[in-house]
Short mmCIF file of C-alpha atoms in Angstrom, two decimals:
data_model
loop_
_atom_site.label_atom_id
_atom_site.label_comp_id
_atom_site.label_asym_id
_atom_site.label_seq_id
_atom_site.Cartn_x
_atom_site.Cartn_y
_atom_site.Cartn_z
CA UNK A 1 0.00 0.00 0.00
CA UNK A 2 1.41 3.36 -0.94
CA UNK A 3 0.31 6.92 -0.34
CA UNK A 4 -1.89 6.48 -3.40
CA UNK A 5 -4.84 4.89 -1.68
CA UNK A 6 -6.99 5.20 -4.83
CA UNK A 7 -4.48 4.01 -7.43
CA UNK A 8 -6.24 2.63 -10.48
CA UNK A 9 -9.72 3.39 -9.13
CA UNK A 10 -12.40 5.30 -10.99
CA UNK A 11 -14.77 7.67 -9.24
CA UNK A 12 -17.74 9.85 -10.11
CA UNK A 13 -17.89 13.09 -8.13
CA UNK A 14 -20.80 15.52 -8.46
CA UNK A 15 -20.61 19.25 -7.84
CA UNK A 16 -16.98 19.60 -8.92
CA UNK A 17 -17.09 23.20 -10.13
CA UNK A 18 -16.42 24.68 -6.71
CA UNK A 19 -16.32 24.28 -2.95
CA UNK A 20 -15.96 20.83 -1.43
CA UNK A 21 -16.39 19.09 -4.82
CA UNK A 22 -13.51 21.01 -6.33
CA UNK A 23 -11.29 19.99 -3.41
CA UNK A 24 -12.47 16.39 -3.78
CA UNK A 25 -11.53 16.38 -7.44
CA UNK A 26 -7.97 17.36 -6.60
CA UNK A 27 -7.67 15.03 -3.57
CA UNK A 28 -8.95 12.06 -5.55
CA UNK A 29 -6.55 12.83 -8.42
CA UNK A 30 -3.68 13.26 -5.95
CA UNK A 31 -4.42 9.81 -4.52
CA UNK A 32 -4.34 8.24 -7.98
CA UNK A 33 -8.03 8.04 -8.99
CA UNK A 34 -9.46 8.72 -12.42
CA UNK A 35 -12.53 10.90 -12.08
CA UNK A 36 -15.71 11.72 -13.94
CA UNK A 37 -15.99 15.31 -12.79
CA UNK A 38 -19.64 16.30 -12.78
CA UNK A 39 -20.76 19.92 -12.95
CA UNK A 40 -23.81 21.71 -14.21
CA UNK A 41 -22.20 23.45 -17.17
CA UNK A 42 -19.10 22.93 -19.23
CA UNK A 43 -17.26 26.24 -18.95
CA UNK A 44 -13.82 26.78 -20.50
CA UNK A 45 -12.42 27.35 -16.98
CA UNK A 46 -13.79 24.03 -15.74
CA UNK A 47 -12.44 22.16 -18.76
CA UNK A 48 -9.05 23.79 -18.33
CA UNK A 49 -8.84 23.02 -14.62
CA UNK A 50 -9.77 19.36 -15.27
CA UNK A 51 -7.04 19.07 -17.90
CA UNK A 52 -4.54 20.76 -15.62
CA UNK A 53 -5.24 18.36 -12.72
CA UNK A 54 -5.07 15.37 -15.06
CA UNK A 55 -1.60 16.24 -16.27
CA UNK A 56 -0.41 17.29 -12.80
CA UNK A 57 -1.28 13.92 -11.23
CA UNK A 58 -1.10 11.62 -14.25
CA UNK A 59 -4.73 10.52 -14.07
CA UNK A 60 -7.76 10.84 -16.33
CA UNK A 61 -10.31 13.49 -15.50
CA UNK A 62 -13.40 13.42 -17.64
CA UNK A 63 -15.76 16.39 -17.35
CA UNK A 64 -19.35 15.21 -17.26
CA UNK A 65 -21.71 18.15 -17.42
CA UNK A 66 -25.43 17.90 -16.85
CA UNK A 67 -28.26 19.37 -14.84
CA UNK A 68 -28.86 17.00 -11.90
CA UNK A 69 -32.55 17.95 -11.85
CA UNK A 70 -33.09 17.05 -15.52
CA UNK A 71 -33.73 13.34 -15.84
CA UNK A 72 -32.94 13.13 -19.56
CA UNK A 73 -29.64 14.89 -19.11
CA UNK A 74 -28.84 12.61 -16.18
CA UNK A 75 -29.62 9.52 -18.28
CA UNK A 76 -27.30 10.74 -21.01
CA UNK A 77 -24.52 11.27 -18.49
CA UNK A 78 -25.00 7.72 -17.17
CA UNK A 79 -24.78 6.45 -20.77
CA UNK A 80 -21.42 8.17 -21.19
CA UNK A 81 -20.14 6.37 -18.10
CA UNK A 82 -21.53 3.03 -19.30
CA UNK A 83 -20.05 3.43 -22.80
CA UNK A 84 -16.59 3.92 -21.34
CA UNK A 85 -16.82 0.35 -20.02
CA UNK A 86 -14.70 1.45 -17.09
CA UNK A 87 -15.40 0.13 -13.64
CA UNK A 88 -17.06 2.64 -11.31
CA UNK A 89 -15.38 2.09 -7.96
CA UNK A 90 -16.87 5.05 -6.14
CA UNK A 91 -19.72 7.54 -6.43
CA UNK A 92 -19.51 10.75 -4.41
CA UNK A 93 -22.81 12.63 -4.27
CA UNK A 94 -21.54 16.01 -3.26
CA UNK A 95 -23.63 18.44 -5.32
CA UNK A 96 -26.15 20.36 -3.26
CA UNK A 97 -27.60 23.76 -2.60
CA UNK A 98 -28.05 25.62 0.63
CA UNK A 99 -30.94 27.63 1.98
CA UNK A 100 -31.36 29.59 5.18
CA UNK A 101 -34.82 30.50 6.38
CA UNK A 102 -36.82 30.07 9.53
CA UNK A 103 -39.36 27.29 9.40
CA UNK A 104 -42.29 29.76 9.36
CA UNK A 105 -40.73 31.80 6.58
CA UNK A 106 -39.83 28.91 4.29
CA UNK A 107 -41.64 29.18 0.99
CA UNK A 108 -43.20 26.09 -0.51
CA UNK A 109 -41.30 26.51 -3.76
CA UNK A 110 -37.93 26.68 -1.97
CA UNK A 111 -38.88 23.71 0.22
CA UNK A 112 -39.59 21.67 -2.93
CA UNK A 113 -36.43 22.95 -4.59
CA UNK A 114 -34.27 21.82 -1.64
CA UNK A 115 -35.71 18.31 -1.86
CA UNK A 116 -35.38 18.28 -5.64
CA UNK A 117 -31.67 19.13 -5.68
CA UNK A 118 -30.42 17.70 -2.37
CA UNK A 119 -32.46 14.53 -2.24
CA UNK A 120 -34.31 13.43 -5.40
CA UNK A 121 -31.38 14.13 -7.72
CA UNK A 122 -28.71 12.17 -5.80
CA UNK A 123 -31.25 9.42 -5.04
CA UNK A 124 -32.03 8.87 -8.73
CA UNK A 125 -28.41 9.21 -9.82
CA UNK A 126 -27.43 6.62 -7.20
CA UNK A 127 -30.06 4.22 -8.55
CA UNK A 128 -28.41 4.32 -11.96
CA UNK A 129 -24.87 3.94 -10.66
CA UNK A 130 -25.71 1.22 -8.14
CA UNK A 131 -27.11 -0.78 -11.07
CA UNK A 132 -23.63 -0.69 -12.61
CA UNK A 133 -21.97 -1.48 -9.29
CA UNK A 134 -24.23 -4.51 -8.77
CA UNK A 135 -22.97 -5.91 -12.07
CA UNK A 136 -19.39 -5.33 -10.93
CA UNK A 137 -20.07 -6.79 -7.50
CA UNK A 138 -18.33 -3.89 -5.76
CA UNK A 139 -18.48 -0.17 -5.15
CA UNK A 140 -18.51 2.57 -2.55
CA UNK A 141 -21.13 5.31 -2.31
CA UNK A 142 -20.31 8.44 -0.32
CA UNK A 143 -23.10 10.93 0.25
CA UNK A 144 -22.34 14.39 1.55
CA UNK A 145 -25.03 15.46 4.01
CA UNK A 146 -24.52 18.03 6.77
CA UNK A 147 -24.31 18.32 10.54
CA UNK A 148 -27.58 20.24 10.09
CA UNK A 149 -29.21 16.91 9.17
CA UNK A 150 -28.38 15.60 12.64
CA UNK A 151 -28.63 18.68 14.81
CA UNK A 152 -31.67 20.49 13.43
CA UNK A 153 -30.19 23.98 13.46
CA UNK A 154 -32.36 27.06 13.63
CA UNK A 155 -32.94 28.48 10.15
CA UNK A 156 -32.05 25.19 8.49
CA UNK A 157 -35.42 23.40 8.43
CA UNK A 158 -35.66 22.88 4.67
CA UNK A 159 -31.97 22.32 4.05
CA UNK A 160 -31.50 20.06 7.09
CA UNK A 161 -34.55 17.99 6.24
CA UNK A 162 -33.32 17.39 2.68
CA UNK A 163 -29.94 16.23 4.03
CA UNK A 164 -31.61 14.08 6.70
CA UNK A 165 -33.58 12.38 3.94
CA UNK A 166 -30.36 11.67 2.06
CA UNK A 167 -28.81 10.28 5.23
CA UNK A 168 -31.70 7.90 5.85
CA UNK A 169 -31.74 6.69 2.24
CA UNK A 170 -28.01 5.97 2.46
CA UNK A 171 -28.49 3.83 5.54
CA UNK A 172 -31.31 1.87 3.92
CA UNK A 173 -29.26 1.38 0.76
CA UNK A 174 -26.26 0.14 2.77
CA UNK A 175 -28.39 -2.66 4.20
CA UNK A 176 -29.86 -3.62 0.84
CA UNK A 177 -26.63 -3.88 -1.16
CA UNK A 178 -24.02 -4.79 1.48
CA UNK A 179 -24.15 -8.47 0.60
CA UNK A 180 -23.42 -7.55 -3.04
CA UNK A 181 -20.15 -5.85 -2.13
CA UNK A 182 -21.40 -2.28 -2.17
CA UNK A 183 -20.82 0.06 0.75
CA UNK A 184 -22.71 3.31 1.40
CA UNK A 185 -21.73 5.94 3.96
CA UNK A 186 -22.40 9.58 4.76
CA UNK A 187 -20.13 12.50 5.55
CA UNK A 188 -21.71 15.18 7.73
CA UNK A 189 -19.55 18.30 7.43
CA UNK A 190 -19.83 21.03 10.02
CA UNK A 191 -19.11 24.60 9.09
CA UNK A 192 -16.84 24.58 6.02
CA UNK A 193 -15.05 27.33 4.12
CA UNK A 194 -17.10 27.42 0.89
CA UNK A 195 -19.41 29.75 -1.00
CA UNK A 196 -22.21 28.20 1.06
CA UNK A 197 -21.18 30.06 4.20
CA UNK A 198 -21.54 33.27 2.23
CA UNK A 199 -25.22 32.93 3.04
CA UNK A 200 -24.51 33.07 6.79
CA UNK A 201 -24.02 36.25 8.80
CA UNK A 202 -20.62 36.92 10.38
CA UNK A 203 -22.22 36.72 13.82
CA UNK A 204 -23.60 33.23 13.14
CA UNK A 205 -20.24 32.06 11.78
CA UNK A 206 -18.38 33.43 14.82
CA UNK A 207 -20.86 31.77 17.16
CA UNK A 208 -20.49 28.43 15.39
CA UNK A 209 -16.70 28.59 15.47
CA UNK A 210 -16.81 29.42 19.18
CA UNK A 211 -18.88 26.29 19.80
CA UNK A 212 -16.49 24.14 17.75
CA UNK A 213 -13.84 22.38 19.87
CA UNK A 214 -11.12 23.04 17.29
CA UNK A 215 -12.08 26.73 17.10
CA UNK A 216 -11.79 26.94 13.34
CA UNK A 217 -13.84 26.49 10.19
CA UNK A 218 -13.20 23.30 8.24
CA UNK A 219 -11.34 23.49 4.94
CA UNK A 220 -12.86 21.83 1.86
CA UNK A 221 -9.82 19.51 1.72
CA UNK A 222 -10.65 18.31 5.27
CA UNK A 223 -13.94 16.97 3.92
CA UNK A 224 -12.37 15.70 0.70
CA UNK A 225 -9.77 13.66 2.60
CA UNK A 226 -12.52 11.81 4.48
CA UNK A 227 -14.26 11.07 1.17
CA UNK A 228 -10.98 9.58 -0.08
CA UNK A 229 -10.95 7.28 2.96
CA UNK A 230 -14.56 6.16 2.50
CA UNK A 231 -14.07 5.62 -1.24
CA UNK A 232 -10.91 3.59 -0.69
CA UNK A 233 -10.40 0.03 0.52
CA UNK A 234 -9.11 1.41 3.82
CA UNK A 235 -12.77 1.53 4.89
CA UNK A 236 -13.68 -1.92 3.54
CA UNK A 237 -15.57 -2.96 6.69
CA UNK A 238 -17.36 0.36 7.22
CA UNK A 239 -20.89 0.76 5.86
CA UNK A 240 -24.10 2.51 6.85
CA UNK A 241 -22.11 5.02 8.92
CA UNK A 242 -22.30 8.77 9.30
CA UNK A 243 -18.95 10.45 9.83
CA UNK A 244 -19.12 13.91 11.32
CA UNK A 245 -16.29 16.07 10.03
CA UNK A 246 -17.00 19.09 12.14
CA UNK A 247 -14.02 19.89 14.34
CA UNK A 248 -16.03 18.70 17.36
CA UNK A 249 -19.31 20.61 17.58
CA UNK B 1 2.59 6.50 2.80
CA UNK B 2 0.22 8.15 5.20
CA UNK B 3 2.35 8.21 8.37
CA UNK B 4 5.82 9.07 7.08
CA UNK B 5 7.96 10.56 9.85
CA UNK B 6 5.34 10.14 12.57
CA UNK B 7 6.02 8.44 15.89
CA UNK B 8 3.31 6.34 17.51
CA UNK B 9 2.66 4.56 20.79
CA UNK B 10 0.51 1.44 20.32
CA UNK B 11 -0.61 -0.78 23.21
CA UNK B 12 -1.66 -4.42 22.99
CA UNK B 13 0.84 -5.25 20.24
CA UNK B 14 1.32 -8.94 21.06
CA UNK B 15 -1.58 -10.11 18.92
CA UNK B 16 -4.89 -9.38 17.20
CA UNK B 17 -5.79 -5.80 16.29
CA UNK B 18 -2.76 -4.35 18.09
CA UNK B 19 -0.30 -6.51 16.19
CA UNK B 20 -1.96 -5.69 12.86
CA UNK B 21 -1.96 -1.98 13.72
CA UNK B 22 1.75 -2.16 14.48
CA UNK B 23 2.39 -3.77 11.09
CA UNK B 24 0.16 -1.30 9.22
CA UNK B 25 1.73 1.73 10.91
CA UNK B 26 5.28 0.58 10.15
CA UNK B 27 4.35 -0.11 6.53
CA UNK B 28 2.95 3.42 6.31
CA UNK B 29 6.22 4.88 7.56
CA UNK B 30 5.62 5.36 11.29
CA UNK B 31 8.11 4.63 14.05
CA UNK B 32 6.47 2.78 16.92
CA UNK B 33 6.83 2.17 20.63
CA UNK B 34 5.20 -1.25 20.63
CA UNK B 35 3.71 -1.86 24.07
CA UNK B 36 2.96 -5.37 25.23
CA UNK B 37 1.95 -7.09 28.45
CA UNK B 38 5.14 -9.12 28.89
CA UNK B 39 8.55 -9.71 27.31
CA UNK B 40 8.44 -12.26 24.53
CA UNK B 41 11.35 -13.46 22.43
CA UNK B 42 9.27 -14.10 19.34
CA UNK B 43 7.74 -10.62 19.61
CA UNK B 44 11.21 -9.02 19.87
CA UNK B 45 12.23 -10.83 16.69
CA UNK B 46 9.01 -9.82 14.94
CA UNK B 47 9.56 -6.14 15.80
CA UNK B 48 13.18 -6.21 14.63
CA UNK B 49 12.25 -7.82 11.31
CA UNK B 50 9.35 -5.43 10.72
CA UNK B 51 11.58 -2.42 11.42
CA UNK B 52 14.21 -3.70 9.02
CA UNK B 53 11.66 -4.40 6.29
CA UNK B 54 9.95 -1.00 6.57
CA UNK B 55 12.95 1.19 7.38
CA UNK B 56 11.44 2.40 10.65
CA UNK B 57 12.38 1.93 14.30
CA UNK B 58 10.21 -0.17 16.58
CA UNK B 59 10.87 -0.30 20.31
CA UNK B 60 9.19 -2.96 22.38
CA UNK B 61 7.98 -1.60 25.74
CA UNK B 62 6.66 -3.97 28.37
CA UNK B 63 4.29 -3.27 31.20
CA UNK B 64 1.53 -5.04 33.05
CA UNK B 65 -1.81 -3.28 32.62
CA UNK B 66 -2.94 -4.26 36.12
CA UNK B 67 0.06 -2.62 37.77
CA UNK B 68 0.13 1.18 37.93
CA UNK B 69 3.82 1.40 38.86
CA UNK B 70 4.71 -0.88 35.99
CA UNK B 71 2.71 1.27 33.55
CA UNK B 72 4.41 4.44 34.82
CA UNK B 73 7.84 2.87 34.38
CA UNK B 74 6.98 1.91 30.80
CA UNK B 75 5.72 5.41 30.01
CA UNK B 76 8.84 6.96 31.54
CA UNK B 77 10.92 4.88 29.14
CA UNK B 78 8.95 6.40 26.24
CA UNK B 79 9.26 9.94 27.64
CA UNK B 80 13.00 9.56 28.20
CA UNK B 81 13.51 8.92 24.48
CA UNK B 82 12.79 12.65 24.05
CA UNK B 83 11.09 12.10 20.71
CA UNK B 84 7.83 13.74 19.67
CA UNK B 85 4.82 11.45 20.01
CA UNK B 86 2.32 12.09 17.21
CA UNK B 87 -0.09 9.23 17.78
CA UNK B 88 -1.34 7.14 20.69
CA UNK B 89 -3.42 4.05 19.95
CA UNK B 90 -4.99 2.39 23.01
CA UNK B 91 -5.70 -1.13 21.80
CA UNK B 92 -4.94 -3.29 24.84
CA UNK B 93 -8.05 -4.73 26.42
CA UNK B 94 -9.63 -7.99 27.43
CA UNK B 95 -12.93 -9.60 28.28
CA UNK B 96 -14.16 -12.29 30.59
CA UNK B 97 -17.74 -12.94 29.66
CA UNK B 98 -20.40 -13.69 32.26
CA UNK B 99 -24.09 -12.88 32.54
CA UNK B 100 -25.01 -9.97 34.78
CA UNK B 101 -25.88 -11.90 37.95
CA UNK B 102 -22.83 -14.13 37.61
CA UNK B 103 -20.39 -11.23 37.29
CA UNK B 104 -18.26 -10.93 40.42
CA UNK B 105 -17.16 -7.53 41.67
CA UNK B 106 -13.61 -8.75 41.50
CA UNK B 107 -13.92 -9.52 37.77
CA UNK B 108 -15.69 -6.24 37.09
CA UNK B 109 -12.94 -4.27 38.81
CA UNK B 110 -10.18 -6.15 37.02
CA UNK B 111 -11.70 -5.49 33.60
CA UNK B 112 -12.16 -1.81 34.41
CA UNK B 113 -8.56 -1.69 35.64
CA UNK B 114 -7.26 -2.83 32.25
CA UNK B 115 -9.89 -1.48 29.82
CA UNK B 116 -10.50 1.88 31.46
CA UNK B 117 -8.23 3.10 34.30
CA UNK B 118 -5.00 2.05 32.60
CA UNK B 119 -6.05 3.68 29.33
CA UNK B 120 -6.75 6.95 31.12
CA UNK B 121 -3.42 6.88 32.92
CA UNK B 122 -1.52 6.21 29.67
CA UNK B 123 -3.48 8.91 27.84
CA UNK B 124 -2.75 11.46 30.60
CA UNK B 125 0.99 10.81 30.31
CA UNK B 126 1.19 10.84 26.52
CA UNK B 127 -1.13 13.79 25.89
CA UNK B 128 1.01 15.84 28.30
CA UNK B 129 3.80 15.42 25.75
CA UNK B 130 1.41 16.14 22.88
CA UNK B 131 0.29 19.39 24.55
CA UNK B 132 3.87 20.62 24.50
CA UNK B 133 4.10 19.80 20.78
CA UNK B 134 0.64 21.30 20.20
CA UNK B 135 -0.33 18.35 18.03
CA UNK B 136 -1.34 14.74 18.33
CA UNK B 137 -3.98 12.14 17.62
CA UNK B 138 -5.33 9.70 20.18
CA UNK B 139 -7.33 6.67 19.05
CA UNK B 140 -9.16 4.52 21.58
CA UNK B 141 -10.35 1.07 20.63
CA UNK B 142 -13.81 0.72 22.11
CA UNK B 143 -16.40 -1.79 20.92
CA UNK B 144 -19.89 -1.81 19.47
CA UNK B 145 -20.88 -3.59 22.69
CA UNK B 146 -20.10 -0.32 24.48
CA UNK B 147 -22.82 1.31 22.36
CA UNK B 148 -25.36 -1.46 21.77
CA UNK B 149 -24.84 -3.62 24.86
CA UNK B 150 -24.05 -7.30 24.49
CA UNK B 151 -25.48 -10.36 26.16
CA UNK B 152 -23.00 -11.79 28.68
CA UNK B 153 -20.61 -8.85 28.46
CA UNK B 154 -21.60 -6.64 31.37
CA UNK B 155 -18.05 -5.85 32.46
CA UNK B 156 -16.57 -5.54 28.99
CA UNK B 157 -19.38 -3.47 27.45
CA UNK B 158 -19.58 -1.05 30.36
CA UNK B 159 -15.80 -0.59 30.40
CA UNK B 160 -15.94 0.23 26.68
CA UNK B 161 -18.88 2.60 27.21
CA UNK B 162 -16.78 4.37 29.84
CA UNK B 163 -13.95 4.66 27.33
CA UNK B 164 -16.33 6.18 24.78
CA UNK B 165 -17.49 8.77 27.31
CA UNK B 166 -13.86 9.57 28.12
CA UNK B 167 -13.06 9.91 24.40
CA UNK B 168 -15.76 12.51 23.94
CA UNK B 169 -14.81 14.51 27.03
CA UNK B 170 -11.05 14.41 26.44
CA UNK B 171 -11.59 15.48 22.81
CA UNK B 172 -13.38 18.61 24.01
CA UNK B 173 -10.69 19.49 26.54
CA UNK B 174 -7.70 18.90 24.30
CA UNK B 175 -8.90 20.24 20.94
CA UNK B 176 -7.53 23.70 21.70
CA UNK B 177 -4.10 22.13 22.23
CA UNK B 178 -4.15 20.67 18.70
CA UNK B 179 -4.91 17.16 19.89
CA UNK B 180 -7.64 15.07 18.28
CA UNK B 181 -9.27 12.22 20.21
CA UNK B 182 -11.47 9.64 18.48
CA UNK B 183 -12.51 6.04 18.97
CA UNK B 184 -13.09 3.00 16.82
CA UNK B 185 -15.92 0.65 17.72
CA UNK B 186 -15.13 -2.68 16.06
CA UNK B 187 -17.89 -5.20 15.50
CA UNK B 188 -17.22 -8.92 15.22
CA UNK B 189 -13.57 -9.20 14.20
CA UNK B 190 -11.70 -12.38 13.43
CA UNK B 191 -9.24 -12.34 16.38
CA UNK B 192 -8.34 -14.57 19.33
CA UNK B 193 -10.95 -12.74 21.40
CA UNK B 194 -13.71 -14.08 19.16
CA UNK B 195 -12.11 -17.49 18.63
CA UNK B 196 -13.72 -18.66 21.87
CA UNK B 197 -17.21 -17.53 20.84
CA UNK B 198 -19.40 -20.45 19.66
CA UNK B 199 -19.82 -20.65 15.86
CA UNK B 200 -23.62 -20.38 15.99
CA UNK B 201 -23.38 -17.09 17.90
CA UNK B 202 -20.95 -15.69 15.32
CA UNK B 203 -23.21 -16.88 12.50
CA UNK B 204 -26.15 -15.11 14.15
CA UNK B 205 -24.20 -11.84 14.22
CA UNK B 206 -23.03 -12.21 10.63
CA UNK B 207 -26.58 -12.77 9.44
CA UNK B 208 -27.59 -9.36 10.77
CA UNK B 209 -24.78 -7.51 9.00
CA UNK B 210 -24.91 -5.62 5.72
CA UNK B 211 -21.48 -7.01 4.82
CA UNK B 212 -22.15 -10.62 5.63
CA UNK B 213 -18.84 -11.72 7.10
CA UNK B 214 -16.61 -11.15 10.11
CA UNK B 215 -14.18 -8.26 9.83
CA UNK B 216 -10.44 -8.76 9.49
CA UNK B 217 -8.04 -7.16 11.95
CA UNK B 218 -6.44 -5.32 9.00
CA UNK B 219 -9.78 -3.63 8.32
CA UNK B 220 -9.80 -2.24 11.86
CA UNK B 221 -6.11 -1.30 11.56
CA UNK B 222 -6.85 0.66 8.36
CA UNK B 223 -9.56 2.68 10.11
CA UNK B 224 -7.09 3.40 12.93
CA UNK B 225 -4.58 4.46 10.27
CA UNK B 226 -7.13 6.94 8.91
CA UNK B 227 -7.69 8.51 12.33
CA UNK B 228 -3.93 8.64 12.98
CA UNK B 229 -3.22 10.31 9.65
CA UNK B 230 -3.86 13.86 8.50
CA UNK B 231 -6.74 12.60 6.35
CA UNK B 232 -8.90 13.04 9.46
CA UNK B 233 -7.48 16.39 10.58
CA UNK B 234 -10.92 18.01 11.11
CA UNK B 235 -12.40 15.06 13.00
CA UNK B 236 -12.46 14.84 16.77
CA UNK B 237 -14.74 13.36 19.41
CA UNK B 238 -16.08 10.81 16.93
CA UNK B 239 -16.80 7.12 17.40
CA UNK B 240 -16.48 5.21 14.14
CA UNK B 241 -18.19 1.84 13.93
CA UNK B 242 -16.17 -0.67 11.93
CA UNK B 243 -18.76 -3.39 12.01
CA UNK B 244 -19.82 -4.30 8.48
CA UNK B 245 -23.15 -2.57 9.13
CA UNK B 246 -24.69 -4.35 12.11
CA UNK B 247 -28.34 -3.91 12.92
#
């Protein structure tokens, strides 16, 4: 075993354009994985950064751009993966959107939108990919939820509920496909340095950091490193688990 | 290699999970103080060969977990090496199964002596060093029985539950000193400890798992490796079940 814990493995990561997904893309490449890098739109910057990472780490990075909420586009993306005839060793459902609003002020349309993007989309995408993994007889699913799914933070009713749904589905899936060699786990990040915290006030951020044992915000690479572990064979006997990566909240 | 240049203290290295952790750590580049209950010629040879093969140093340290003075002497030997200690893995532990009403106070106290009090004493000593360095990772090996309870394991499961409580509290106190404290809760692992468990009981456990087999000690060692490495640098106070998905 070398430092390259993902040597020769192929992974699909969603939400790679920025934030935690972007860090995951680099961490996975650094550890030797080839990656289908999913993002909503194929911008020249995204294409260039994929090519740059591929040559830097000597791996293949294949941009795979589609709207997660559009079923036809999703199907086409799955077809691209199938046509490659490459094994899919890991699926990281990282793409998601955030929303802050008090329960009583949450609009119905935003409530539905949270579920659409944070729950229905990864659920359906996972159905497609698990079908491939069942044929292979192996695979690791890593779903990125949130500490809000476990703690029920004020102002996070819609967001937290969508992540809690994802968490529960992951657990159920882990029981259904464990015997077929597929593992499914959840990462629950705490407060992390991404665009997402742009939606939080400085006072809320300061308060959260003060109640974090490590007294700092998590870096996207901190979350990405844990995804590497769960995608790799280092976690071969771990399934149905939720790993909090929150600096001790 | 995930532990290049790190120095680790591992207890319970004579066999099972401890021995596999020792091997995994050395292969990943760590130097190790390999703690064991008693001197053993074969163990000395094993450590020397492993060090040679992996280009690390491995120092056997012996102390009896039921003897506080003995433990202190062993820890002083580690301290006197004047090397930074990056990782402490508390693996040593044992069980003597008996149903609740058949558990003697003497047995209960002995198991707590080894599985709880000794671990706290060792952790106090080693984290004092880590506080000076302002970094370190402590990994306690608990058990799923400390979370779920387990028929016939009153003493063992409650000692492991105590260790889990300690893990959470110590993690809160030491985070500001740059020290992370986490625990692994192994499920049914193929070690000597489970070799004495009747096959039908093991089969019953396996049936309720998502991954329908016993775990290997290397699978637990790899999870320990993760918590020891910088891959887990934003994780503290966590208990990770390595149990193949038990119900």
